PDB file of C-alpha atoms and ligand atoms in Angstrom:
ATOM      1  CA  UNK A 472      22.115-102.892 -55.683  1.00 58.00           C
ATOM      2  CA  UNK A 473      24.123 -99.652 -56.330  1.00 89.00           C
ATOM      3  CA  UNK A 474      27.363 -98.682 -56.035  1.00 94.00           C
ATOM      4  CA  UNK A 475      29.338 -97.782 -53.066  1.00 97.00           C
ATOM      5  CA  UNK A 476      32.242 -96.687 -54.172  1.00 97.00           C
ATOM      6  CA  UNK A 477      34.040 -95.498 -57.377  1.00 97.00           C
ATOM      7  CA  UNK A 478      38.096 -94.455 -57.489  1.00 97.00           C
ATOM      8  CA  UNK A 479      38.493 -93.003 -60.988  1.00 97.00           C
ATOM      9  CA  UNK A 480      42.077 -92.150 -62.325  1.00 97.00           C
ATOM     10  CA  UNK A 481      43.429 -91.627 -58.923  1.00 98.00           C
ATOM     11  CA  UNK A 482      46.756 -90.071 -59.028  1.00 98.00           C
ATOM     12  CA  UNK A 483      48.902 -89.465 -55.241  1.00 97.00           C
ATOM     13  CA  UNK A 484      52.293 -87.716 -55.467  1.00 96.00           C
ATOM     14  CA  UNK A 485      54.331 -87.272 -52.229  1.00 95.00           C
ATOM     15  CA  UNK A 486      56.537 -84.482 -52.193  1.00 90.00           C
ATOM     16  CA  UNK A 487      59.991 -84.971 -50.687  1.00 86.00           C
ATOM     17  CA  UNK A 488      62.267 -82.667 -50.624  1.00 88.00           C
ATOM     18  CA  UNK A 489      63.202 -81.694 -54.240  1.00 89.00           C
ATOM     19  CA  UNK A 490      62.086 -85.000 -55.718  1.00 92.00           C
ATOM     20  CA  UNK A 491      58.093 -86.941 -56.256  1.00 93.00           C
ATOM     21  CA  UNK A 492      57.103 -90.024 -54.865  1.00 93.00           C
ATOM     22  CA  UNK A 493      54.256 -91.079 -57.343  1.00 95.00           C
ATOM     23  CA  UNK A 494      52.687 -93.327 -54.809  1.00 97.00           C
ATOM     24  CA  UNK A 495      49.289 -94.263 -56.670  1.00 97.00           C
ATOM     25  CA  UNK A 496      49.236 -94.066 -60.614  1.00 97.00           C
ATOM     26  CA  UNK A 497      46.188 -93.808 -62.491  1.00 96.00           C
ATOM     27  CA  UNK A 498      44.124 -96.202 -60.405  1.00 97.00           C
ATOM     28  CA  UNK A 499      40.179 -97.128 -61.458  1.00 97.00           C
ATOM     29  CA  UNK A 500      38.135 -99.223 -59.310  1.00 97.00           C
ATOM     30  CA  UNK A 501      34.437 -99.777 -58.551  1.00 97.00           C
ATOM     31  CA  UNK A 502      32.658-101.675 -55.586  1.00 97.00           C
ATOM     32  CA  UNK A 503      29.199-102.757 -55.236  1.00 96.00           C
ATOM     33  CA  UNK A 504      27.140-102.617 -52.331  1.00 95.00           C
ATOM     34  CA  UNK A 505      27.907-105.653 -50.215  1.00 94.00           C
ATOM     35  CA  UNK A 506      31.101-106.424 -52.280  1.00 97.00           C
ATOM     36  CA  UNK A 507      33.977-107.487 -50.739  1.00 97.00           C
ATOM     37  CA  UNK A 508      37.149-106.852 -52.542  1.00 97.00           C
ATOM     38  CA  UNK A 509      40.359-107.265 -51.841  1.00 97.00           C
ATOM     39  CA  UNK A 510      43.591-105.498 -53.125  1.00 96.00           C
ATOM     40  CA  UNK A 511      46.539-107.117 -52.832  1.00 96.00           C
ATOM     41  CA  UNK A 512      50.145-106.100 -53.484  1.00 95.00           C
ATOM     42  CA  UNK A 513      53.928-105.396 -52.087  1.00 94.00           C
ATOM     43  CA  UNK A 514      55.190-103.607 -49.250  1.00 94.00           C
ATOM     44  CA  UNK A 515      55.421-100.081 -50.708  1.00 94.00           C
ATOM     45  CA  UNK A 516      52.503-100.600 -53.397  1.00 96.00           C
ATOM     46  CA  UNK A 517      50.554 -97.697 -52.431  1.00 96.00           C
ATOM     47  CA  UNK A 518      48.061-100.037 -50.818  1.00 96.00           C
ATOM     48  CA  UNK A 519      47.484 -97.450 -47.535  1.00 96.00           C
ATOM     49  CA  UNK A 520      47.671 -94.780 -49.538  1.00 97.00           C
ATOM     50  CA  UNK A 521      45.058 -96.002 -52.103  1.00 97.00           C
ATOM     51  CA  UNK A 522      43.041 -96.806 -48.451  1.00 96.00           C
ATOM     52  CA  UNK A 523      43.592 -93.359 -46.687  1.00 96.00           C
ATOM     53  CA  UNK A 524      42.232 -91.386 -50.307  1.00 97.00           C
ATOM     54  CA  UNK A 525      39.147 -94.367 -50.160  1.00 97.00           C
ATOM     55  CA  UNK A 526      38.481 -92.964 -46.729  1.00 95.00           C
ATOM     56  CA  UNK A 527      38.654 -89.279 -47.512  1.00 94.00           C
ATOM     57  CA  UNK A 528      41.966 -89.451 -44.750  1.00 92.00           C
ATOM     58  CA  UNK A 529      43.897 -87.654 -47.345  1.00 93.00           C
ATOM     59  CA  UNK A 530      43.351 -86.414 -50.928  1.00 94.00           C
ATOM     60  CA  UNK A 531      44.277 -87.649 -54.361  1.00 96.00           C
ATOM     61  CA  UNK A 532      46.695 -85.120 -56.435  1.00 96.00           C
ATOM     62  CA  UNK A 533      44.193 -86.033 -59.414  1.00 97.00           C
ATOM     63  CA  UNK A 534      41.423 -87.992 -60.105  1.00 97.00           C
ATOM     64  CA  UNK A 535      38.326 -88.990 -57.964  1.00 97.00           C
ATOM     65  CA  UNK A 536      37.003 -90.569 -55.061  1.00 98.00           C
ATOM     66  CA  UNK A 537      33.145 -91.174 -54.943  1.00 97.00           C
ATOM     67  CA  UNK A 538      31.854 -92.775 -52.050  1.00 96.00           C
ATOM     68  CA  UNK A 539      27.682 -93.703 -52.525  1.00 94.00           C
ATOM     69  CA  UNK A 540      27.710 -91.566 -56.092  1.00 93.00           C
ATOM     70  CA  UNK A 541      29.207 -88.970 -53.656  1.00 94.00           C
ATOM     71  CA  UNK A 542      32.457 -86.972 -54.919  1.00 96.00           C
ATOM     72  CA  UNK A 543      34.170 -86.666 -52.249  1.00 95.00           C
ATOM     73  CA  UNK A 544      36.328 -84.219 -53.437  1.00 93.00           C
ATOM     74  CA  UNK A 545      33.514 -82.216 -53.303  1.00 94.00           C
ATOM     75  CA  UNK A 546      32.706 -81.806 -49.693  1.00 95.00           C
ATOM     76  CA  UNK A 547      33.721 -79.564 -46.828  1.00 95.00           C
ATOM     77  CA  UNK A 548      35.797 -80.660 -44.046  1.00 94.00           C
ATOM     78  CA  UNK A 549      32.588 -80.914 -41.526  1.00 93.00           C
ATOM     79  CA  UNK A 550      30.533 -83.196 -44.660  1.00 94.00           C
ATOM     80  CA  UNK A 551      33.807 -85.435 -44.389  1.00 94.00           C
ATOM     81  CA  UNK A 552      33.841 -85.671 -40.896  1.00 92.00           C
ATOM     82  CA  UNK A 553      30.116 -87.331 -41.218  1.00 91.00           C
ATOM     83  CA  UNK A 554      30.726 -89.195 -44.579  1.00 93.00           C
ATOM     84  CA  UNK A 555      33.781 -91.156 -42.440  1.00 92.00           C
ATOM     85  CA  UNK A 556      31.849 -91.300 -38.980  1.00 89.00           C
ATOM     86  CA  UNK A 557      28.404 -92.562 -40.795  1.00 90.00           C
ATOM     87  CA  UNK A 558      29.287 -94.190 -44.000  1.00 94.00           C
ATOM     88  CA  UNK A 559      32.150 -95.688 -43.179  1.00 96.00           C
ATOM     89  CA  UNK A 560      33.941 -97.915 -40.819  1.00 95.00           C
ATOM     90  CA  UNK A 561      38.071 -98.592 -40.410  1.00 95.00           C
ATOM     91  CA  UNK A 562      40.049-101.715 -39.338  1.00 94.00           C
ATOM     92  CA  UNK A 563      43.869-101.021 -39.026  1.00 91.00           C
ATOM     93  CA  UNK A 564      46.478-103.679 -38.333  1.00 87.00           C
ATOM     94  CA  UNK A 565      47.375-102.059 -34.832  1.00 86.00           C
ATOM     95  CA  UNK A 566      43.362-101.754 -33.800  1.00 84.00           C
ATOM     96  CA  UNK A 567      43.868 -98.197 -32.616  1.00 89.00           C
ATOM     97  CA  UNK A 568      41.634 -99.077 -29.345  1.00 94.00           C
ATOM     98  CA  UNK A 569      41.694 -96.454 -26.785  1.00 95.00           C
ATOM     99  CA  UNK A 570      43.065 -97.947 -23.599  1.00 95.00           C
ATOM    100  CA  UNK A 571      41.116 -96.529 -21.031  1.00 95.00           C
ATOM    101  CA  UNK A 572      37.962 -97.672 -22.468  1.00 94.00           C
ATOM    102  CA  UNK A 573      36.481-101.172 -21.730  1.00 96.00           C
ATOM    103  CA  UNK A 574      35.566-102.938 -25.499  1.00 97.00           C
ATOM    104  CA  UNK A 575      32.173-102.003 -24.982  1.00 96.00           C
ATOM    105  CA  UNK A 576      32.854 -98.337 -24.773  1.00 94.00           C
ATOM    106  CA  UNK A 577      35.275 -98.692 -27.222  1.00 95.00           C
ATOM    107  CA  UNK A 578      32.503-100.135 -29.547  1.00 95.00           C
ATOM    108  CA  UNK A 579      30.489 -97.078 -28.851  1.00 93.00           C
ATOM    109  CA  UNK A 580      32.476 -94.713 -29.192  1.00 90.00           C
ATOM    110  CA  UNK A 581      31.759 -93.699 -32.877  1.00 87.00           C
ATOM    111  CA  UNK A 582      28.029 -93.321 -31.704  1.00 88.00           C
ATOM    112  CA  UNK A 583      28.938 -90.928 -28.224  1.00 83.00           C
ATOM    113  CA  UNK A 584      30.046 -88.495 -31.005  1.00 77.00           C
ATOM    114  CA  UNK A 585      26.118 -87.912 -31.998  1.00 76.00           C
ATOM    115  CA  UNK A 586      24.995 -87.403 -28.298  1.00 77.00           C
ATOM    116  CA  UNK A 587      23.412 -90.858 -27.371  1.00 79.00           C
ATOM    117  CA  UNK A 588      23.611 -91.158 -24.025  1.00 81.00           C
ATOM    118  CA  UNK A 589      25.628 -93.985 -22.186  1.00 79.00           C
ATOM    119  CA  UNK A 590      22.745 -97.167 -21.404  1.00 81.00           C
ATOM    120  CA  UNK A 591      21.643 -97.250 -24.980  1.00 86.00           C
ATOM    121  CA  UNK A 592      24.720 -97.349 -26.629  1.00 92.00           C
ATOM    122  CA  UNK A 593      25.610-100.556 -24.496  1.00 92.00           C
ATOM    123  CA  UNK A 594      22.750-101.957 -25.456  1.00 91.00           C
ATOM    124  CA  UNK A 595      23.483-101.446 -29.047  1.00 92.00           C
ATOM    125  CA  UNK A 596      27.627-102.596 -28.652  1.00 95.00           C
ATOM    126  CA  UNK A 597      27.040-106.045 -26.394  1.00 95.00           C
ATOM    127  CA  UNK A 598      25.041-108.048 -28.574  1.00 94.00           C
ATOM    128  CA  UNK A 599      27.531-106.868 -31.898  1.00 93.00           C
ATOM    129  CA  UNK A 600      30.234-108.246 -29.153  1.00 95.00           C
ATOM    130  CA  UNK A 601      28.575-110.977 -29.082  1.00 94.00           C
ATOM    131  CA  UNK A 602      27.861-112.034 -32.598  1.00 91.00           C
ATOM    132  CA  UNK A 603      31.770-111.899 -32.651  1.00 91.00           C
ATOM    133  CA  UNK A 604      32.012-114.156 -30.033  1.00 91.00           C
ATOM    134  CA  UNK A 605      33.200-111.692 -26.904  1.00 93.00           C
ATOM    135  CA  UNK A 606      30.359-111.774 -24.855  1.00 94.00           C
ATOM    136  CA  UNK A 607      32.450-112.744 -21.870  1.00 95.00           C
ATOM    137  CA  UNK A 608      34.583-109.809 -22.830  1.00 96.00           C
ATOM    138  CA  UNK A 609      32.300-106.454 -22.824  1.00 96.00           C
ATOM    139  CA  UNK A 610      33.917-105.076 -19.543  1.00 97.00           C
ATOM    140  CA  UNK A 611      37.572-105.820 -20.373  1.00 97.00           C
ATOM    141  CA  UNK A 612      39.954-103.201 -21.210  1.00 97.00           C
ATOM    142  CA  UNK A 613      42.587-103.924 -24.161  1.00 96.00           C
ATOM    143  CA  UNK A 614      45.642-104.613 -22.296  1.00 96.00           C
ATOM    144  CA  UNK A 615      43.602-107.489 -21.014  1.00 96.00           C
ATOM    145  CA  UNK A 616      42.547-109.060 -24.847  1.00 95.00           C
ATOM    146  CA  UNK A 617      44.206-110.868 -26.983  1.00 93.00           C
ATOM    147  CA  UNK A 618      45.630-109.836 -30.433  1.00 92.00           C
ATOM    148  CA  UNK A 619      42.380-111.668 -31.940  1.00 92.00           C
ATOM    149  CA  UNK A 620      39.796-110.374 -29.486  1.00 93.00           C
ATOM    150  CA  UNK A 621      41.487-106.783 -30.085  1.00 94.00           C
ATOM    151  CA  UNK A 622      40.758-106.775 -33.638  1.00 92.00           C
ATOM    152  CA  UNK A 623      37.314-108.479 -33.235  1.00 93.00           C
ATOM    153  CA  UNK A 624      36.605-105.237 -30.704  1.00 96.00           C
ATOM    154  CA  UNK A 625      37.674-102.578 -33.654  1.00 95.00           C
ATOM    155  CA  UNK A 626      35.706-104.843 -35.923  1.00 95.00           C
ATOM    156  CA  UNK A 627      32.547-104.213 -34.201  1.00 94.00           C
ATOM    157  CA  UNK A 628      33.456-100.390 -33.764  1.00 94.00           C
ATOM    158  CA  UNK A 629      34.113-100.408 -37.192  1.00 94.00           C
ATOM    159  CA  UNK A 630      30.361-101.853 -37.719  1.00 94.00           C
ATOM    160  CA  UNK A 631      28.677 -99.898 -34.913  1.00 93.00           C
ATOM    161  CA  UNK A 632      27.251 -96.916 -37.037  1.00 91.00           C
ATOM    162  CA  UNK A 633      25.982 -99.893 -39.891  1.00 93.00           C
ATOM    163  CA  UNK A 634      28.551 -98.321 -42.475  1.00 95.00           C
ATOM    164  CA  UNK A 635      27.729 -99.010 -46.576  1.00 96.00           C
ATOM    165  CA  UNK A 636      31.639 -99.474 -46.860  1.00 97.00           C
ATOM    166  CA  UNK A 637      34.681-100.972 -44.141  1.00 97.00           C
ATOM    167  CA  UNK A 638      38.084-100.663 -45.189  1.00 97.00           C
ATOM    168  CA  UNK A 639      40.857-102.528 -43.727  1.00 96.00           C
ATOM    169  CA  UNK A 640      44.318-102.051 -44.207  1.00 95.00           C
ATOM    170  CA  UNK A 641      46.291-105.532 -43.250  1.00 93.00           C
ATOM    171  CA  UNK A 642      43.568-106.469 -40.711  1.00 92.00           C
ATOM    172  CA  UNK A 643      45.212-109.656 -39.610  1.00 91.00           C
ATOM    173  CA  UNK A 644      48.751-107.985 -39.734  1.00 90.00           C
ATOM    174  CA  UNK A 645      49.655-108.774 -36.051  1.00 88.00           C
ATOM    175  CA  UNK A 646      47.506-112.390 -36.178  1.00 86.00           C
ATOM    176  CA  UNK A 647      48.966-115.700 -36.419  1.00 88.00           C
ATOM    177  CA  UNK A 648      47.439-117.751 -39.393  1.00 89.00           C
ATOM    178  CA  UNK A 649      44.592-119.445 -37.742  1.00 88.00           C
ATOM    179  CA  UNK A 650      43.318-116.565 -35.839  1.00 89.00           C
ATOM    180  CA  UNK A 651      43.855-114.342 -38.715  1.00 90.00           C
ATOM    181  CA  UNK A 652      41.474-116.760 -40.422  1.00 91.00           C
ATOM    182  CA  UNK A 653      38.545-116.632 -37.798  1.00 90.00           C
ATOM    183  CA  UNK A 654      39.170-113.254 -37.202  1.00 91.00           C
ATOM    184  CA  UNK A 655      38.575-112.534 -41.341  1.00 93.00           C
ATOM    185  CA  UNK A 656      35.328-114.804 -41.353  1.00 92.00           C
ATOM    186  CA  UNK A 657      33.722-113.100 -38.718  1.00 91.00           C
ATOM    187  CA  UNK A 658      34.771-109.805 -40.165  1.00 92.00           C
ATOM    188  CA  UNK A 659      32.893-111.009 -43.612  1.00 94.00           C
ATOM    189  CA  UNK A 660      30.025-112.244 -41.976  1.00 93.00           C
ATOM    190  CA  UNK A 661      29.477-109.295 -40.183  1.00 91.00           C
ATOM    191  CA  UNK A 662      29.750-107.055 -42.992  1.00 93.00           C
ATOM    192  CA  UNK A 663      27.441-109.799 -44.881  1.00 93.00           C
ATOM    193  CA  UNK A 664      24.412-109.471 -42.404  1.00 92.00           C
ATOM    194  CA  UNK A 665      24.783-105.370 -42.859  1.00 91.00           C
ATOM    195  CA  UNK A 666      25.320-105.544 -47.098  1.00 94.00           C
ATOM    196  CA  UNK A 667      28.395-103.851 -45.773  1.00 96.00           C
ATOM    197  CA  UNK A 668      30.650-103.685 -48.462  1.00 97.00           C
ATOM    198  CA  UNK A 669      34.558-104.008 -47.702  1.00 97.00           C
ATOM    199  CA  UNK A 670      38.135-102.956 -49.542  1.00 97.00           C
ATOM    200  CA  UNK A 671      40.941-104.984 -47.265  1.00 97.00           C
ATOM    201  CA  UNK A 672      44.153-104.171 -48.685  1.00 95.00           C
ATOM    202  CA  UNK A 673      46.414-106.673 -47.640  1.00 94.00           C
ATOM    203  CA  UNK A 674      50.025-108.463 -48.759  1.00 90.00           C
ATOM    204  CA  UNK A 675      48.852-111.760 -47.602  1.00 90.00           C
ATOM    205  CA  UNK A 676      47.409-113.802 -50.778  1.00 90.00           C
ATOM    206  CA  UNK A 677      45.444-115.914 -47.884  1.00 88.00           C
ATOM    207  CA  UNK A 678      43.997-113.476 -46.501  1.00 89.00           C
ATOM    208  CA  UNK A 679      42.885-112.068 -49.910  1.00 90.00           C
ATOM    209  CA  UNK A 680      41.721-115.569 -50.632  1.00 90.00           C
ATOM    210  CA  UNK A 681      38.359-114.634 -48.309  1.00 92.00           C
ATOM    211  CA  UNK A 682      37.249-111.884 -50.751  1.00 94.00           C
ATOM    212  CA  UNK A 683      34.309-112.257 -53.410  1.00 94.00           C
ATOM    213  CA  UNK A 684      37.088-110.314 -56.062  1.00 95.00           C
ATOM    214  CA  UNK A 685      40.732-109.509 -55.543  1.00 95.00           C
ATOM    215  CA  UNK A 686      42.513-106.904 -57.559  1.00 95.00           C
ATOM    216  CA  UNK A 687      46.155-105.933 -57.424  1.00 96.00           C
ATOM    217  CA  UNK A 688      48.227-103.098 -56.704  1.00 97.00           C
ATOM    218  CA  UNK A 689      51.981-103.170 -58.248  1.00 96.00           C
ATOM    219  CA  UNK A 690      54.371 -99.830 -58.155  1.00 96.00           C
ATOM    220  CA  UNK A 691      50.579 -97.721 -57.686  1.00 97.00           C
ATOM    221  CA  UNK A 692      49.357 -98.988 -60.861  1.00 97.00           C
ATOM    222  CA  UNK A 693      45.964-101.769 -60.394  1.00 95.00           C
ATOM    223  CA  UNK A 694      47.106-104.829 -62.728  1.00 90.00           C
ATOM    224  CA  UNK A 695      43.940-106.698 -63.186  1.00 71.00           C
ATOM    225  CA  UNK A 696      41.568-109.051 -61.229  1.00 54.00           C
ATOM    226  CA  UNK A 697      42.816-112.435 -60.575  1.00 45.00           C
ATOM    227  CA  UNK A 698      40.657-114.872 -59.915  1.00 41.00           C
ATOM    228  CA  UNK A 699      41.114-115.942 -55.580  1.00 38.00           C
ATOM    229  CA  UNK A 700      39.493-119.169 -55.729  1.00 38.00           C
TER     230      UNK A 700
HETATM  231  N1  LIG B1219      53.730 -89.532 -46.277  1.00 66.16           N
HETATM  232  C1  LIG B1219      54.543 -89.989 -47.252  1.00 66.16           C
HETATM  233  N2  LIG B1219      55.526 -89.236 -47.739  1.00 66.16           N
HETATM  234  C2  LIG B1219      56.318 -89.691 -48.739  1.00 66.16           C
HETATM  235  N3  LIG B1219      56.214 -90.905 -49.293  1.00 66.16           N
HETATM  236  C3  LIG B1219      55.245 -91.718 -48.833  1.00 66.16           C
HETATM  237  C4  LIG B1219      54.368 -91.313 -47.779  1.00 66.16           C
HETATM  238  N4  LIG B1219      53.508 -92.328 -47.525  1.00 66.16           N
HETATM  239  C5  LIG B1219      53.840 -93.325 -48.377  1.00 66.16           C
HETATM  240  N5  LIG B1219      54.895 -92.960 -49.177  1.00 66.16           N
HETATM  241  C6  LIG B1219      55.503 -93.770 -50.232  1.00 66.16           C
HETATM  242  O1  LIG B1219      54.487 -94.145 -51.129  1.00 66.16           O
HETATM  243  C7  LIG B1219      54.641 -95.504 -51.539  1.00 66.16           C
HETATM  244  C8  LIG B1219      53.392 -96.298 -51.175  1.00 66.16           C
HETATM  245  O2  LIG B1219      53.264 -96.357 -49.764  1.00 66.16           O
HETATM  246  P1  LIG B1219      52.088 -97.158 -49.033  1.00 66.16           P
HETATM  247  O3  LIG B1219      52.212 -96.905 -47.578  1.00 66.16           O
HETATM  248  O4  LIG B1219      50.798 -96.817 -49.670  1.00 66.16           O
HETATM  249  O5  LIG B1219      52.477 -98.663 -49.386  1.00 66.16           O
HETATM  250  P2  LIG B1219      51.815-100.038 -48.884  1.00 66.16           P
HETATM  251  O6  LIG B1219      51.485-100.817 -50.107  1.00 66.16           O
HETATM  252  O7  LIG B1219      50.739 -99.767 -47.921  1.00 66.16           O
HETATM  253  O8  LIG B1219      53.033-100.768 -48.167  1.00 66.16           O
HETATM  254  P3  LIG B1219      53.029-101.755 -46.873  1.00 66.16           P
HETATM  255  O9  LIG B1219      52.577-103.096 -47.365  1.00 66.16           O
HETATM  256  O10 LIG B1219      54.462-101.779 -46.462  1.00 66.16           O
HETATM  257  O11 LIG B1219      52.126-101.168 -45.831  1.00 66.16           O
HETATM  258  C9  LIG B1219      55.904 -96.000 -50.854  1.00 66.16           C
HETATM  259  O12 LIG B1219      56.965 -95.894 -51.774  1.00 66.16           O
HETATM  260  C10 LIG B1219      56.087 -95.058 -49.701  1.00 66.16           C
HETATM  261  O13 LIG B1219      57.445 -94.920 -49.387  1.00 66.16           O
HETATM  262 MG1  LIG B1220      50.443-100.185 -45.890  1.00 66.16          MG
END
């Protein structure tokens, strides 16, 4: 199996005011297809900012970014737009659902974008509901779910479009322990049937416990790969 993603020598500065805020220094990390690694590391870190240049949301002030031997660097804005809505798939800690949209739609939503129409996109969404146990929840909207069925609904948008690569910044932010657990095993089993690899960064040595390799992320700089289990 290949790789999926490559960060080499990633360098982000923000600019405030008249001083730098070297957010990311010098970072270097590789993922295999159907890898799941997590990065782990303080509040402040540059864990989201590592994610956002992973998922071509923003762009490193040096260094690279090559998603599926891709640099992604590279590409025009319209090539980005389909690198993030084919290749890959998000998970935030506030799920980001839109709240006029039952889960079902909000499943499909990634997949209206390329014209399908309406009856076979439900048909693709339910039975991914289902395989995260919300088959009883299709038609509800999200001020109706639960914090757990919430993210389970933005986990299955996030694997609608069968990406090579999820990311997930503090997936089970705004989840109580258990249901942070259940929530993380269906999120790695579903990425597991798809060779879906994943990059959760996350504070929580738990829920970095899941991952086949955890890596982590002190004052932007990676500090090698302690072993999770
Ligand atoms: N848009 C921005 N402008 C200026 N500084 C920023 C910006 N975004 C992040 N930073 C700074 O960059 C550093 C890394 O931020 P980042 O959000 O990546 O941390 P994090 O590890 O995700 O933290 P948390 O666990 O709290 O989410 C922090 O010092 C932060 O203040
Ligand atoms: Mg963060």
């Amino acid at each position: 199996m290949g790789e999926v993603l490559r960060v080499e020598g990633v360098v982000k500065d923000y600019r405030r005011g008249a001083h730098t805020v070297r957010a990311l220094d010098g970072v270097s990390l590789a993922v295999a297809a159907g890898e799941f690694v997590s990065v782990l590391g303080p509040s402040g870190s540059g864990k989201s900012t590592l994610l956002h240049l992973m998922g071509a949301l923003d762009t490193p002030t040096a260094g690279c970014v090559r998603v599926g031997g891709v640099d992604i660097g590279a590409l025009s804005d319209d090539e980005l737009t389909d690198l993030r809505r084919r290749q890959l798939g998000f998970v935030f800690q506030f799920f980001n659902l839109l709240p006029t949209m039952s889960a079902w739609e909000n499943v499909a939503v990634p997949l209206l974008l390329d014209g399908h129409r309406l009856p076979s996109l439900k048909r693709r969404a339910v039975p991914l509901l289902e395989a995260l146990g919300l088959g009883h929840r299709v038609e509800h909207r999200p001020a109706e779910l639960s914090g757990g069925e919430l993210q389970r609904v933005a986990i299955a948008r996030a694997l609608v479009a069968d990406p090579i690569l999820l990311l997930a910044d503090e997936p089970t932010g705004n989840l109580d322990t258990d249901t942070g657990a259940s929530v993380l095993e269906l999120l790695r089993a579903g990425c597991a049937e798809r060779s879906t690899a994943v990059v959760m960064v996350t504070h929580d040595q738990h829920a970095a416990s899941i991952a086949d390799r955890s890596v982590r992320l002190v004052d932007g700089r990676l500090v090698g790969a302690p072993s999770t289990t």
